[in-house]
Short mmCIF file of C-alpha atoms in Angstrom, two decimals:
data_model
loop_
_atom_site.label_atom_id
_atom_site.label_comp_id
_atom_site.label_asym_id
_atom_site.label_seq_id
_atom_site.Cartn_x
_atom_site.Cartn_y
_atom_site.Cartn_z
CA MET A 666 7.07 -32.06 -25.50
CA GLU A 667 5.53 -31.99 -28.97
CA LEU A 668 1.81 -32.18 -29.63
CA ILE A 669 1.76 -35.64 -31.17
CA SER A 670 3.50 -37.14 -28.14
CA VAL A 671 1.08 -35.44 -25.76
CA VAL A 672 -1.92 -36.57 -27.77
CA ARG A 673 -0.69 -40.15 -27.61
CA VAL A 674 -0.37 -39.89 -23.85
CA TRP A 675 -3.89 -38.47 -23.58
CA ARG A 676 -5.28 -41.16 -25.84
CA ARG A 677 -3.95 -43.78 -23.44
CA LEU A 678 -5.38 -41.81 -20.52
CA PRO A 679 -8.46 -40.15 -21.99
CA ARG A 680 -9.63 -38.79 -18.64
CA ILE A 681 -6.86 -36.94 -16.82
CA GLY A 682 -7.23 -35.17 -13.49
CA LEU A 683 -5.01 -32.40 -12.21
CA ALA A 684 -2.58 -34.67 -10.39
CA ALA A 685 -2.04 -36.79 -13.50
CA THR A 686 -1.75 -33.68 -15.65
CA LEU A 687 1.13 -32.45 -13.53
CA LEU A 688 3.04 -35.66 -14.26
CA LEU A 689 3.16 -34.92 -17.99
CA GLY A 690 6.37 -32.97 -17.50
CA ALA A 691 7.70 -29.75 -18.91
CA PHE A 692 4.93 -29.17 -21.45
CA LEU A 693 2.21 -29.09 -18.81
CA ASP A 694 4.41 -27.99 -15.95
CA CYS A 695 1.94 -25.56 -14.45
CA GLY A 696 3.69 -25.75 -11.08
CA LYS A 697 4.18 -29.07 -9.31
CA ALA A 698 2.78 -27.59 -6.13
CA ALA A 699 -0.45 -26.62 -7.87
CA ASN A 700 -2.41 -29.43 -6.24
CA ARG A 701 -1.34 -28.35 -2.76
CA PRO A 702 -3.54 -25.82 -0.93
CA GLY A 703 -2.28 -22.24 -0.98
CA LYS A 704 0.05 -22.75 -3.96
CA ASP A 705 -0.48 -20.99 -7.25
CA VAL A 706 -0.08 -22.44 -10.72
CA GLU A 707 2.77 -20.98 -12.80
CA LEU A 708 2.08 -20.24 -16.45
CA GLN A 709 4.43 -19.74 -19.40
CA VAL A 710 3.11 -16.91 -21.56
CA GLY A 711 4.76 -15.78 -24.81
CA VAL A 712 4.60 -11.99 -24.40
CA VAL A 713 6.84 -11.15 -27.39
CA GLN A 714 6.45 -13.66 -30.19
CA ARG A 715 8.78 -14.00 -33.20
CA PHE A 716 11.42 -11.61 -31.91
CA GLY A 717 14.01 -11.43 -34.68
CA SER A 718 11.60 -11.60 -37.59
CA HIS A 719 12.83 -8.08 -38.37
CA PRO A 720 16.56 -7.28 -38.14
CA LEU A 721 15.83 -4.00 -36.30
CA ASP A 722 13.94 -5.70 -33.44
CA ARG A 723 15.02 -4.37 -30.04
CA LEU A 724 14.12 -5.12 -26.42
CA THR A 725 15.29 -3.29 -23.31
CA LEU A 726 14.71 -4.91 -19.91
CA GLN A 727 15.03 -3.13 -16.58
CA ALA A 728 14.27 -4.03 -13.00
CA ASN A 729 11.31 -2.00 -11.75
CA SER A 730 10.33 -1.15 -8.21
CA SER A 731 7.33 1.15 -8.79
CA ALA A 732 4.77 -1.63 -9.22
CA SER A 733 6.11 -3.80 -6.40
CA GLY A 734 6.67 -1.09 -3.81
CA ALA A 735 10.19 -2.36 -3.21
CA THR A 736 12.64 -0.01 -1.49
CA LYS A 737 15.87 -1.77 -2.48
CA ALA A 738 17.80 -0.80 -5.58
CA PRO A 739 16.24 -2.70 -8.48
CA ARG A 740 18.58 -5.21 -10.14
CA LEU A 741 18.24 -7.87 -12.82
CA THR A 742 19.81 -11.29 -12.60
CA VAL A 743 20.78 -12.70 -16.00
CA ARG A 744 21.52 -16.42 -16.42
CA LEU A 745 23.05 -17.92 -19.55
CA GLN A 746 25.43 -20.65 -20.67
CA THR A 747 29.05 -19.87 -21.57
CA GLU A 748 31.20 -22.74 -22.89
CA GLY A 749 28.71 -25.21 -21.47
CA LYS A 750 28.78 -23.71 -17.98
CA PRO A 751 26.07 -21.60 -16.34
CA LYS A 752 27.01 -17.96 -15.82
CA THR A 753 25.16 -15.35 -13.77
CA TYR A 754 25.38 -11.57 -14.15
CA THR A 755 23.61 -8.74 -12.33
CA SER A 756 22.73 -5.42 -13.89
CA SER A 757 20.06 -2.73 -13.79
CA ARG A 758 19.52 -3.03 -17.54
CA VAL A 759 19.78 -5.60 -20.33
CA GLU A 760 19.44 -4.84 -24.04
CA PHE A 761 18.55 -7.41 -26.69
CA ASP A 762 18.95 -6.94 -30.42
CA ILE A 763 19.32 -9.15 -33.48
CA LEU A 764 22.47 -10.04 -35.39
CA MET A 765 21.91 -11.52 -38.84
CA GLN A 766 24.50 -14.30 -38.84
CA PRO A 767 25.68 -15.40 -42.32
CA LEU A 768 25.70 -19.16 -42.75
CA ALA A 769 28.75 -20.99 -44.14
CA GLU A 770 26.49 -22.21 -46.96
CA PRO A 771 22.79 -21.73 -47.74
CA VAL A 772 20.38 -24.03 -45.91
CA LEU A 773 17.07 -25.30 -47.31
CA GLU A 774 14.28 -25.05 -44.73
CA GLU A 775 11.07 -26.89 -45.54
CA ARG A 776 7.94 -28.11 -43.88
CA VAL A 777 4.84 -29.81 -45.21
CA VAL A 778 1.84 -27.63 -44.37
CA LEU A 779 -1.16 -29.94 -44.28
CA SER A 780 -3.83 -27.30 -43.58
CA THR A 781 -4.23 -23.65 -42.59
CA HIS A 782 -6.81 -22.24 -40.18
CA ARG A 783 -8.01 -19.02 -38.61
CA SER A 784 -8.28 -20.55 -35.14
CA PHE A 785 -6.45 -23.02 -32.94
CA GLU A 786 -9.68 -24.94 -32.34
CA SER A 787 -10.10 -25.87 -36.00
CA ALA A 788 -6.36 -26.51 -36.40
CA GLU A 789 -6.39 -28.94 -33.49
CA ASP A 790 -9.37 -30.81 -34.91
CA SER A 791 -7.59 -31.01 -38.26
CA ALA A 792 -4.47 -32.32 -36.48
CA ASN A 793 -6.55 -35.09 -34.92
CA ARG A 794 -7.93 -36.05 -38.34
CA TRP A 795 -4.46 -36.21 -39.90
CA GLN A 796 -3.27 -38.38 -37.04
CA GLU A 797 -6.18 -40.74 -37.65
CA LYS A 798 -4.82 -41.10 -41.20
CA GLY A 799 -1.48 -42.20 -39.69
CA ILE A 800 0.39 -38.92 -40.31
CA PRO A 801 2.26 -37.57 -37.25
CA VAL A 802 1.63 -33.83 -36.97
CA GLU A 803 2.21 -30.70 -34.91
CA VAL A 804 0.16 -27.51 -34.60
CA ALA A 805 2.03 -24.26 -35.17
CA GLN A 806 1.32 -20.56 -35.62
CA PRO A 807 3.90 -18.91 -37.87
CA GLN A 808 1.20 -16.35 -38.72
CA ARG A 809 -2.09 -18.18 -39.21
CA TRP A 810 -2.57 -21.48 -37.43
CA GLN A 811 -1.22 -24.41 -39.41
CA VAL A 812 -0.95 -28.17 -39.12
CA TRP A 813 2.51 -29.39 -40.09
CA ALA A 814 3.65 -32.90 -40.89
CA LYS A 815 5.95 -33.64 -37.97
CA ARG A 816 9.33 -32.27 -38.89
CA ASP A 817 11.49 -34.88 -37.16
CA VAL A 818 9.54 -37.65 -38.97
CA TYR A 819 9.50 -36.05 -42.44
CA ARG A 820 13.05 -34.78 -42.06
CA THR A 821 14.37 -35.19 -45.63
CA PRO A 822 13.27 -33.55 -48.89
CA LEU A 823 12.50 -36.99 -50.32
CA LEU A 824 10.17 -37.95 -47.45
CA ARG A 825 8.39 -34.60 -47.67
CA ARG A 826 7.80 -34.92 -51.39
CA LEU A 827 6.67 -38.52 -51.15
CA LEU A 828 4.12 -37.46 -48.53
CA LEU A 829 2.85 -34.59 -50.68
CA GLN A 830 2.58 -36.80 -53.77
CA ASN A 831 0.68 -39.40 -51.78
CA LEU A 832 -1.78 -36.78 -50.50
CA GLN A 833 -2.28 -35.31 -53.96
CA SER A 834 -2.94 -38.77 -55.40
CA GLN A 835 -5.81 -39.01 -52.87
CA GLY A 836 -7.25 -35.72 -54.10
CA ILE A 837 -6.11 -33.73 -51.05
CA GLN A 838 -5.29 -30.23 -52.29
CA THR A 839 -4.84 -28.30 -49.03
CA ALA A 840 -1.28 -29.53 -48.42
CA PHE A 841 1.82 -27.84 -49.79
CA ILE A 842 5.54 -27.60 -49.07
CA ASP A 843 6.60 -24.31 -47.53
CA SER A 844 10.17 -23.96 -48.74
CA LYS A 845 12.82 -21.26 -48.43
CA VAL A 846 16.58 -20.99 -48.68
CA ILE A 847 18.25 -19.44 -45.63
CA GLU A 848 21.50 -17.55 -46.11
CA LYS A 849 21.43 -15.59 -42.85
CA ARG A 850 19.95 -16.59 -39.53
CA PRO A 851 18.80 -14.17 -36.82
CA ARG A 852 20.71 -14.62 -33.56
CA ALA A 853 19.69 -13.00 -30.31
CA SER A 854 22.41 -10.77 -28.89
CA LEU A 855 22.38 -9.12 -25.47
CA VAL A 856 24.44 -6.43 -23.81
CA VAL A 857 25.00 -6.70 -20.03
CA ASN A 858 27.28 -4.29 -18.19
CA GLY A 859 28.89 -3.28 -21.48
CA TYR A 860 29.65 -6.86 -22.56
CA ARG A 861 27.93 -8.43 -25.56
CA PHE A 862 26.83 -12.08 -25.68
CA THR A 863 25.13 -14.04 -28.45
CA ARG A 864 22.91 -16.69 -26.92
CA ASP A 865 19.78 -18.58 -27.90
CA ARG A 866 18.45 -18.93 -24.36
CA VAL A 867 18.61 -16.35 -21.58
CA ASP A 868 16.80 -16.26 -18.22
CA ILE A 869 16.11 -12.96 -16.49
CA SER A 870 14.71 -12.31 -13.04
CA SER A 871 14.50 -9.25 -10.79
CA ASN A 872 15.12 -8.71 -7.09
CA THR A 873 11.90 -6.66 -7.01
CA GLY A 874 9.81 -9.35 -8.75
CA VAL A 875 8.89 -6.92 -11.55
CA ILE A 876 10.63 -6.43 -14.92
CA GLN A 877 9.99 -3.58 -17.31
CA VAL A 878 10.12 -4.49 -21.01
CA ASP A 879 10.53 -1.73 -23.56
CA ARG A 880 9.90 -2.83 -27.14
CA LYS A 881 11.91 -0.73 -29.61
CA GLY A 882 12.17 2.07 -27.05
CA LYS A 883 8.62 3.38 -27.49
CA GLU A 884 6.83 4.26 -24.30
CA SER A 885 3.54 3.01 -25.76
CA ASN A 886 5.18 -0.41 -26.01
CA ARG A 887 6.41 -0.48 -22.43
CA TYR A 888 5.12 -3.28 -20.22
CA LEU A 889 5.66 -4.39 -16.63
CA TYR A 890 5.75 -8.11 -15.92
CA ALA A 891 5.69 -9.92 -12.60
CA GLY A 892 7.60 -13.18 -12.31
CA SER A 893 10.57 -13.96 -14.54
CA LEU A 894 11.34 -13.85 -18.26
CA ARG A 895 13.11 -16.16 -20.67
CA LEU A 896 14.21 -15.50 -24.24
CA GLN A 897 14.12 -18.82 -26.10
CA PRO A 898 14.03 -20.14 -29.69
CA ASN A 899 10.74 -20.98 -31.36
CA ALA A 900 9.79 -23.18 -34.33
CA TYR A 901 10.13 -20.38 -36.91
CA GLY A 902 13.83 -19.56 -36.61
CA THR A 903 13.15 -16.57 -34.36
CA TYR A 904 12.67 -16.10 -30.60
CA THR A 905 9.94 -15.77 -28.01
CA LEU A 906 10.12 -13.79 -24.77
CA VAL A 907 8.27 -15.97 -22.28
CA ASN A 908 6.85 -14.66 -19.00
CA GLN A 909 6.77 -17.23 -16.23
CA VAL A 910 4.03 -15.88 -14.00
CA PRO A 911 1.65 -17.22 -11.32
CA LEU A 912 -1.89 -17.78 -12.59
CA GLU A 913 -3.60 -15.36 -10.21
CA THR A 914 -1.08 -12.62 -11.10
CA TYR A 915 -1.56 -13.39 -14.79
CA LEU A 916 -5.29 -12.75 -14.37
CA ARG A 917 -4.53 -9.21 -13.14
CA GLY A 918 -3.16 -8.52 -16.63
CA VAL A 919 -6.08 -10.19 -18.43
CA VAL A 920 -9.37 -9.31 -16.75
CA PRO A 921 -9.25 -5.49 -17.07
CA HIS A 922 -8.20 -5.71 -20.71
CA GLU A 923 -10.83 -8.28 -21.66
CA ILE A 924 -13.89 -6.87 -19.84
CA GLY A 925 -12.92 -3.36 -18.72
CA THR A 926 -13.17 -2.12 -15.15
CA PHE A 927 -16.58 -0.43 -14.94
CA ALA A 928 -18.93 -3.42 -15.15
CA ALA A 929 -20.86 -4.71 -12.15
CA GLN A 930 -18.80 -6.75 -9.71
CA SER A 931 -20.61 -9.95 -10.69
CA VAL A 932 -19.58 -9.40 -14.33
CA LEU A 933 -15.94 -8.86 -13.38
CA GLU A 934 -16.09 -12.07 -11.35
CA VAL A 935 -17.53 -13.92 -14.37
CA GLN A 936 -14.60 -12.73 -16.48
CA ALA A 937 -12.10 -13.79 -13.79
CA ILE A 938 -13.58 -17.31 -13.61
CA LEU A 939 -13.62 -17.66 -17.39
CA ALA A 940 -10.09 -16.32 -17.83
CA ARG A 941 -8.77 -18.71 -15.19
CA THR A 942 -10.60 -21.66 -16.75
CA TYR A 943 -9.47 -20.76 -20.26
CA ALA A 944 -5.82 -20.51 -19.23
CA LEU A 945 -5.73 -23.88 -17.48
CA ARG A 946 -7.57 -25.68 -20.28
CA ASN A 947 -5.29 -24.29 -23.01
CA LEU A 948 -1.82 -25.10 -21.68
CA ARG A 949 -1.11 -27.26 -24.76
CA ARG A 950 -1.67 -24.42 -27.25
CA PHE A 951 1.99 -23.58 -28.04
CA ALA A 952 3.62 -26.96 -27.40
CA VAL A 953 5.56 -26.71 -30.68
CA ASP A 954 7.28 -23.57 -29.31
CA ASP A 955 7.82 -24.88 -25.76
CA TYR A 956 5.51 -22.52 -23.92
CA GLN A 957 1.80 -22.52 -23.13
CA LEU A 958 -0.14 -19.34 -23.92
CA CYS A 959 0.18 -16.16 -25.96
CA ALA A 960 -0.66 -12.60 -24.90
CA ASP A 961 -3.04 -11.54 -27.68
CA THR A 962 -6.52 -12.38 -28.93
CA GLN A 963 -5.39 -15.80 -30.16
CA CYS A 964 -5.46 -16.64 -26.44
CA GLN A 965 -6.45 -13.88 -24.03
CA VAL A 966 -5.22 -10.29 -24.05
CA TYR A 967 -2.50 -10.13 -21.37
CA ASN A 968 -0.67 -6.86 -20.65
CA GLY A 969 1.28 -7.84 -17.56
CA LEU A 970 0.87 -5.34 -14.74
CA ASN A 971 -0.15 -2.55 -17.12
CA GLY A 972 -3.68 -1.35 -16.46
CA THR A 973 -4.36 -3.36 -13.32
CA ALA A 974 -7.31 -1.97 -11.37
CA ALA A 975 -8.77 -2.28 -7.90
CA ALA A 976 -12.17 -3.46 -9.17
CA THR A 977 -10.79 -6.32 -11.25
CA ASP A 978 -8.27 -7.23 -8.52
CA ARG A 979 -11.20 -7.61 -6.11
CA ALA A 980 -13.01 -9.86 -8.59
CA ILE A 981 -9.92 -12.04 -9.02
CA ALA A 982 -9.46 -12.31 -5.26
CA ALA A 983 -13.16 -13.08 -4.68
CA THR A 984 -13.03 -15.97 -7.16
CA LYS A 985 -9.55 -17.24 -6.34
CA GLY A 986 -9.11 -20.82 -7.56
CA LEU A 987 -12.64 -21.05 -9.02
CA VAL A 988 -13.16 -22.52 -12.50
CA LEU A 989 -16.15 -23.38 -14.69
CA THR A 990 -16.75 -27.10 -15.27
CA TYR A 991 -19.00 -29.51 -17.13
CA GLN A 992 -19.18 -33.10 -15.89
CA ASN A 993 -16.08 -32.51 -13.75
CA GLU A 994 -14.01 -31.19 -16.66
CA LEU A 995 -12.91 -27.63 -17.35
CA VAL A 996 -15.09 -26.13 -20.05
CA ASP A 997 -13.88 -24.54 -23.25
CA ALA A 998 -14.27 -21.11 -21.65
CA VAL A 999 -14.45 -19.13 -24.90
CA TYR A 1000 -16.13 -15.75 -24.97
CA SER A 1001 -16.45 -12.83 -27.36
CA SER A 1002 -17.13 -9.12 -27.41
CA THR A 1003 -20.61 -9.23 -28.95
CA THR A 1004 -22.80 -12.10 -30.14
CA GLY A 1005 -25.20 -10.09 -32.32
CA GLY A 1006 -28.19 -11.31 -30.33
CA ILE A 1007 -27.55 -15.07 -30.35
CA THR A 1008 -24.59 -17.13 -29.21
CA ALA A 1009 -23.04 -19.55 -31.66
CA PRO A 1010 -22.77 -23.28 -30.96
CA PHE A 1011 -19.17 -24.49 -30.99
CA ASN A 1012 -19.63 -26.34 -34.29
CA ASP A 1013 -21.10 -23.32 -36.03
CA ILE A 1014 -17.66 -21.70 -35.87
CA TRP A 1015 -15.07 -24.44 -35.50
CA HIS A 1016 -14.60 -28.04 -36.52
CA GLY A 1017 -14.43 -30.67 -33.81
CA ALA A 1018 -16.52 -32.57 -31.30
CA GLU A 1019 -19.62 -30.87 -29.93
CA ARG A 1020 -19.43 -29.05 -26.61
CA PRO A 1021 -22.90 -29.58 -25.06
CA TYR A 1022 -22.62 -26.41 -22.96
CA LEU A 1023 -21.79 -24.24 -26.00
CA LYS A 1024 -25.13 -24.08 -27.74
CA ALA A 1025 -27.31 -21.39 -29.32
CA VAL A 1026 -28.67 -19.03 -26.67
CA VAL A 1027 -30.80 -16.06 -27.70
CA ASP A 1028 -28.99 -13.20 -25.97
CA SER A 1029 -32.09 -11.63 -24.50
CA VAL A 1030 -34.00 -11.70 -21.22
CA ALA A 1031 -37.08 -10.36 -23.02
CA LEU A 1032 -37.65 -13.51 -25.13
CA SER A 1033 -37.13 -11.41 -28.25
CA TRP A 1034 -36.86 -14.36 -30.64
CA ASP A 1035 -38.27 -17.91 -30.54
CA LEU A 1036 -35.55 -20.00 -32.19
CA SER A 1037 -37.59 -23.21 -31.93
CA ARG A 1038 -40.28 -21.70 -34.20
CA LYS A 1039 -38.19 -19.40 -36.40
CA SER A 1040 -34.94 -21.05 -37.39
CA LEU A 1041 -32.25 -18.67 -38.57
CA ALA A 1042 -31.18 -21.18 -41.21
CA ASN A 1043 -34.10 -19.73 -43.15
CA GLU A 1044 -32.78 -16.70 -45.02
CA LYS A 1045 -35.98 -14.68 -44.64
CA ASN A 1046 -36.05 -15.32 -40.88
CA PHE A 1047 -32.39 -14.43 -40.63
CA ARG A 1048 -32.78 -11.06 -42.36
CA THR A 1049 -35.74 -10.26 -40.12
CA PHE A 1050 -33.64 -11.15 -37.08
CA ILE A 1051 -30.68 -8.98 -38.15
CA ASN A 1052 -32.98 -6.04 -38.80
CA GLN A 1053 -34.53 -6.39 -35.32
CA LYS A 1054 -32.62 -4.03 -33.02
CA LYS A 1055 -34.70 -3.96 -29.83
CA GLY A 1056 -35.11 -6.34 -26.90
CA PHE A 1057 -31.59 -7.85 -26.76
CA ASN A 1058 -28.99 -7.67 -24.02
CA GLU A 1059 -26.59 -5.93 -26.41
CA GLU A 1060 -29.13 -3.37 -27.61
CA GLY A 1061 -27.55 -0.02 -28.43
CA GLN A 1062 -23.99 -1.33 -28.08
CA SER A 1063 -21.27 -0.97 -30.67
CA TRP A 1064 -21.01 -3.99 -33.01
CA PHE A 1065 -24.50 -5.27 -32.10
CA ARG A 1066 -25.62 -4.40 -35.64
CA TRP A 1067 -23.44 -3.25 -38.53
CA ARG A 1068 -23.24 -2.81 -42.27
CA VAL A 1069 -19.87 -2.78 -44.05
CA GLU A 1070 -19.55 -2.13 -47.77
CA SER A 1071 -16.63 -3.71 -49.61
CA TRP A 1072 -15.81 -2.90 -53.21
CA LEU A 1073 -14.92 -5.48 -55.82
CA PRO A 1074 -11.23 -4.48 -56.24
CA ASP A 1075 -10.70 -4.92 -52.48
CA LEU A 1076 -12.53 -8.25 -52.39
CA ASN A 1077 -10.53 -9.46 -55.39
CA GLN A 1078 -7.24 -8.45 -53.77
CA GLN A 1079 -8.06 -10.10 -50.44
CA LEU A 1080 -9.16 -13.34 -52.08
CA LYS A 1081 -6.18 -13.42 -54.44
CA GLN A 1082 -3.74 -12.95 -51.56
CA TYR A 1083 -5.37 -15.80 -49.64
CA LEU A 1084 -5.39 -18.18 -52.61
CA LEU A 1085 -1.74 -17.39 -53.36
CA GLU A 1086 -0.81 -18.21 -49.75
CA GLN A 1087 -2.65 -21.51 -50.09
CA ARG A 1088 -0.97 -22.34 -53.44
CA ASN A 1089 -4.48 -22.60 -54.87
CA PRO A 1090 -4.51 -23.00 -58.71
CA LEU A 1091 -7.45 -20.55 -58.96
CA ALA A 1092 -5.27 -17.71 -57.63
CA ASN A 1093 -4.81 -16.39 -61.19
CA PHE A 1094 -8.50 -15.38 -61.45
CA LYS A 1095 -9.34 -11.92 -62.76
CA THR A 1096 -12.49 -11.05 -60.84
CA ILE A 1097 -15.20 -12.30 -58.52
CA GLN A 1098 -18.43 -12.80 -60.43
CA ARG A 1099 -20.74 -13.71 -57.54
CA MET A 1100 -20.72 -14.32 -53.80
CA ALA A 1101 -23.49 -16.14 -51.95
CA VAL A 1102 -24.17 -17.67 -48.54
CA THR A 1103 -25.01 -21.22 -49.56
CA GLN A 1104 -25.42 -22.74 -46.11
CA ARG A 1105 -26.44 -21.18 -42.80
CA SER A 1106 -26.89 -22.81 -39.38
CA PRO A 1107 -30.11 -22.74 -37.31
CA ALA A 1108 -28.35 -20.11 -35.16
CA GLY A 1109 -27.77 -17.96 -38.25
CA ARG A 1110 -24.02 -18.39 -38.68
CA VAL A 1111 -22.58 -18.70 -42.17
CA GLN A 1112 -21.50 -22.31 -42.67
CA GLU A 1113 -20.58 -22.05 -46.35
CA LEU A 1114 -19.78 -19.06 -48.54
CA THR A 1115 -19.52 -19.81 -52.26
CA VAL A 1116 -17.50 -17.46 -54.45
CA THR A 1117 -17.84 -17.80 -58.23
CA LEU A 1118 -14.79 -16.62 -60.17
CA ASP A 1119 -14.12 -16.24 -63.87
CA ASN A 1120 -11.98 -19.42 -63.71
CA GLY A 1121 -13.81 -21.58 -61.18
CA THR A 1122 -15.55 -21.70 -57.80
CA VAL A 1123 -14.20 -21.69 -54.25
CA LYS A 1124 -16.07 -22.44 -51.03
CA PHE A 1125 -15.19 -21.23 -47.54
CA LEU A 1126 -16.51 -22.94 -44.44
CA LYS A 1127 -17.36 -21.49 -41.02
CA ASP A 1128 -14.83 -19.02 -39.61
CA ASP A 1129 -12.52 -19.45 -42.62
CA VAL A 1130 -14.72 -16.75 -44.18
CA LEU A 1131 -13.19 -14.23 -41.74
CA LYS A 1132 -9.72 -15.42 -42.68
CA VAL A 1133 -10.28 -14.40 -46.30
CA PHE A 1134 -12.35 -11.21 -46.27
CA GLU A 1135 -11.84 -8.18 -44.05
CA ALA A 1136 -15.34 -6.69 -44.16
CA PRO A 1137 -17.44 -9.02 -41.96
CA ASN A 1138 -17.00 -8.57 -38.20
CA SER A 1139 -18.45 -12.02 -37.51
CA THR A 1140 -20.06 -14.90 -39.42
CA LEU A 1141 -23.54 -13.60 -38.52
CA PHE A 1142 -24.24 -11.71 -41.74
CA TYR A 1143 -26.02 -11.68 -45.06
CA LEU A 1144 -24.77 -10.30 -48.39
CA GLU A 1145 -26.29 -7.45 -50.33
CA PRO A 1146 -24.86 -6.93 -53.84
CA LEU A 1147 -23.90 -3.39 -54.83
CA TYR A 1148 -24.43 -2.24 -58.41
CA SER A 1149 -23.33 0.70 -60.49
CA SER A 1150 -25.75 2.93 -62.43
CA ASN A 1151 -25.55 0.54 -65.39
CA ARG A 1152 -26.31 -2.49 -63.12
CA ALA A 1153 -22.75 -3.81 -63.11
CA LEU A 1154 -21.66 -5.57 -59.90
CA VAL A 1155 -19.25 -3.28 -58.01
CA GLY A 1156 -19.12 -4.90 -54.58
CA TYR A 1157 -21.05 -6.32 -51.64
CA ALA A 1158 -22.43 -4.99 -48.40
CA PHE A 1159 -21.98 -7.32 -45.43
CA VAL A 1160 -24.97 -6.76 -43.13
CA GLY A 1161 -24.85 -8.45 -39.77
CA GLY A 1162 -24.28 -8.40 -36.04
CA GLY A 1163 -21.69 -9.26 -33.45
CA LEU A 1164 -17.94 -9.02 -33.17
CA GLY A 1165 -15.77 -12.11 -33.02
CA HIS A 1166 -16.75 -15.76 -32.97
CA GLY A 1167 -19.84 -15.29 -30.80
CA VAL A 1168 -19.40 -18.55 -28.85
CA GLY A 1169 -20.11 -18.54 -25.12
CA LEU A 1170 -20.32 -15.35 -23.07
CA SER A 1171 -21.14 -12.04 -24.69
CA GLN A 1172 -19.11 -9.46 -22.81
CA THR A 1173 -21.43 -6.61 -23.81
CA GLY A 1174 -24.47 -8.75 -23.02
CA SER A 1175 -23.08 -9.55 -19.58
CA TYR A 1176 -22.79 -5.82 -18.85
CA HIS A 1177 -26.57 -5.58 -19.20
CA LEU A 1178 -27.18 -8.65 -17.03
CA GLY A 1179 -24.91 -7.20 -14.35
CA LYS A 1180 -26.94 -4.00 -14.35
CA LEU A 1181 -30.05 -6.13 -13.80
CA GLY A 1182 -28.43 -7.49 -10.64
CA TRP A 1183 -27.66 -10.98 -11.91
CA SER A 1184 -25.10 -12.96 -9.91
CA SER A 1185 -21.94 -14.37 -11.48
CA ASN A 1186 -23.36 -17.89 -11.19
CA ARG A 1187 -26.59 -16.90 -12.94
CA ILE A 1188 -24.74 -15.15 -15.79
CA LEU A 1189 -22.49 -18.17 -16.35
CA SER A 1190 -25.47 -20.56 -16.30
CA PHE A 1191 -27.22 -18.39 -18.91
CA TYR A 1192 -24.35 -18.45 -21.40
CA TYR A 1193 -23.00 -21.95 -20.54
CA PRO A 1194 -26.06 -24.13 -19.75
CA GLY A 1195 -25.42 -27.18 -17.59
CA THR A 1196 -22.10 -25.98 -16.15
CA ARG A 1197 -21.08 -25.43 -12.55
CA ILE A 1198 -18.42 -23.45 -10.70
CA GLN A 1199 -15.87 -25.47 -8.72
CA PRO A 1200 -12.56 -24.83 -6.98
CA ILE A 1201 -9.48 -26.32 -8.66
CA ASN A 1202 -8.99 -29.82 -7.25
CA ASP A 1203 -7.32 -33.13 -8.05
CA ARG A 1204 -10.54 -34.66 -9.43
CA LEU A 1205 -10.95 -32.12 -12.23
CA VAL A 1206 -9.98 -32.91 -15.79
CA PHE A 1207 -8.04 -29.99 -17.24
CA TRP A 1208 -8.32 -31.16 -20.83
CA ARG A 1209 -9.51 -34.27 -22.64
CA ASN A 1210 -9.49 -34.81 -26.36
CA PRO A 1211 -13.21 -34.16 -27.06
CA SER A 1212 -13.31 -36.96 -29.63
CA GLU A 1213 -12.47 -39.50 -26.92
CA PRO A 1214 -15.23 -41.07 -24.80
CA VAL A 1215 -15.56 -40.06 -21.16
CA ASN A 1216 -14.61 -42.84 -18.74
CA ASN A 1217 -16.82 -42.58 -15.68
#
């Protein structure tokens, strides 16, 4: 089901509990037994995205018994369609590669890209705004997140160009037509028992319940996955390997990689609750590609059964079925490595409706900064704050404070590449003349960065700054110009704190709170004020468009 259709359903039913969510069909099919006690939710996680984007892509799948403890000979079961009929094969090994299939004649592939974003959160808000203008859309992630005009609505070159002309006549410059001529198309090919098949959709399961996936034959890229796998087409002309895995098993591959294994038990339990909540709230994320979640930092890092640990397994078991809620709805359970001493409100980073439980929290138990008296929107206060290194939960940790120098040729190259991707007319500039933070939030986050060029001025808002320039590790920074001996501008130092978006839990801060003996409930209440822990139940709302009113 595509995003626009789902949004329309949700707009008719703005408050949806678990039972209603399960009726939405394949897109939100998180296991129809999920609302029955003792049954786990099944997730669809894209563990290899865009397979076939390179003609030398390879995957080798094998049944594995080591992780499951099975004693029987490991075998794979492969299901595919042949001449419209289902066929089943068994083998110990399946190999996938890519055949570049020449087309009978070149094909023009186009889509209208309405906006481009660093994060799904901002892309989804943009999608809602386009829909309010009457333009059907879908959210996609070919590389960066994008909002596309819905392809099956704007299906002809004429319709696409009429839409673009109409937008340009309204002064909207973010939209462009992404166009390319296709002469060869990647087709997934698999070898089973010495026979080769070319198929777009293949299902693979194992009699041991565990499948080993070797990417390009490198041991460092070898993963073990519980559940089953499916190779299926995506929206970009390539393929995705999707792991269908129970939620609680999925968490075994997330928690140790997101928080580590050596934190206090309460901290590991916090991460388990947040990871479970995040997964269930974000099932719509890859609707355009017909699965739910990814396996990298655009969702949560998921490495299958690689790196599972007894400590994190205990935390997952101790919190089984528990989620974090606000007014009976799953929270946006976002978290980051390091906040830099203060958490960011949702709207400091992303566009969209406010989340009342994601507000600025000084990441300190020592009351190291009074935000009510010393707003970080004031540049002098902000620089004092960044240069204060004691009294915070993250004190002494990597990324708490940093300084990164970036030279003008690098800044020019990064900005030019971004502007070219955006079809921006200023992309032919020669050099940056000045960079300045022109708006900062009360929590210190950069809200607007203005860059003066030799041919004009560009402004970047919120986390788009991190999409353009490589130097800053977060949006909690100030700029310090760097000059040569003859006082010519040669670059900028980014001086700041934190790593990542800084919204919600600080993982490094929680380590400190765990050492102080804080419980999981107390840690969650500190970083997400006003929330409560609940077991999954039919009364909970998994997701509601935040712009819609709550129906009590």
